[in-house]
């Protein structure tokens, strides 16, 4: 047997001198590919979904409850992925004789969605029986037998060919079986597939090996499958424990979703913010779907019980929401009718022009207390209502503009009167000052009102300051010349004069007696009376 580097696939090798031109090709249509084996082993029956007709009415996108699925095999990180894309089985030929079979596993390395490399992941070489120890024989009638531990077993007949062709045909059958065993071992080493799936594939292969119509070391293949099955049995036990834990966690997670949904259903519909509550319930349903599609499969009874609770909670929330919006629609309809009538009344005021503004203000007060009829309806009705008011106030603006144009001359006249009014403050004779102001006020009133009102108020304020200043002067003069006040002042002056005279006598007597306390008391009292007298002008 030559070095492995010299091995070439039969289909690619050049014809060897002396080789039989009728030799059967190394890989025929009966050879099983790795893709076929893997697909058969990984095929899984879809799980029965929960009843679709239990979904709440009105949610078309949610009527069908997705079924639980077996979790996908673990993969490389999202940015760099290694994906097995091809597993080839080729024969190794030496001196025109198939001496071994190679299982070559090729993978693509994907980074950021682009294939950056292609590499050979694994190569497994399976030696075929040598000519020194043949595993098969061919009788003269074309009957082919395989050598086993307890003797020879007939595997079939090949009457229309040579003995070499007959052996080659059944050896290829053996090669196919060896390839399946090797592929199963490769899948186990590579990881990703569950032990239970691999055990199922191993049982299938065992069935093929039992009484297989093939020539080769079938016992070694059986032994390899048995050893792998024993290993997979232990791994299956570990997987079962992990699966139970995953199921328990999944039940807990879905129960939490159910509890949250039921809590939403139990809330008082009058206190619920339905936009927020609907978004929250949709989020819970999305989480439910995600857990059901990507999580472990739950026991059917548990899954149905949880789904029934979740479905009932959603139905309750949906019922409350529909009732709320039905009631809201009815309320909106009443408000819409009320506001429509207000709009019609406001539009009917248009012929009155500015005179319709008081009535429009009353309608505006009613509008503010009418309530809401929905954004679109409110906006449309308010546009009409405001347009009616704009027409009324527009008439006022036009009239005020005309009045302002007509008031320009009046403004100049009143400003001229204000210049004359400055003389009122300069006149010392109060009676004469009052006469001047009265004349100005009379002419002021004759001019009449002016527009705009701000200008009128400003001019009135300036004249009012002149009036207030003169009134202050008149009040002060009245107080000075009031006979009654004068009489009261004279009487107080006389009393203070008498008191001062008496205190002066007491002070003089105290000084003579040398009584310091009496002197101090008399002095203080005398100073107080003199101050009061001075204030009265005495």
Short mmCIF file of C-alpha atoms in Angstrom, two decimals, residues 350 352-355 357 389-401:
data_model
loop_
_atom_site.label_atom_id
_atom_site.label_comp_id
_atom_site.label_asym_id
_atom_site.label_seq_id
_atom_site.Cartn_x
_atom_site.Cartn_y
_atom_site.Cartn_z
CA UNK A 350 -72.19 85.86 10.42
CA UNK A 352 -74.69 90.24 12.53
CA UNK A 353 -71.05 91.10 12.12
CA UNK A 354 -69.47 92.68 15.21
CA UNK A 355 -72.79 92.63 17.05
CA UNK A 357 -69.50 88.66 19.16
CA UNK A 389 -65.62 83.60 15.02
CA UNK A 390 -62.89 84.99 12.78
CA UNK A 391 -65.56 86.43 10.52
CA UNK A 392 -67.18 88.25 13.46
CA UNK A 393 -63.93 89.56 14.88
CA UNK A 394 -62.82 90.45 11.37
CA UNK A 395 -65.81 92.80 11.13
CA UNK A 396 -64.71 94.43 14.39
CA UNK A 397 -61.15 94.81 13.14
CA UNK A 398 -62.39 96.48 9.96
CA UNK A 399 -64.55 98.89 11.96
CA UNK A 400 -61.72 99.69 14.37
CA UNK A 401 -59.39 100.33 11.44
#
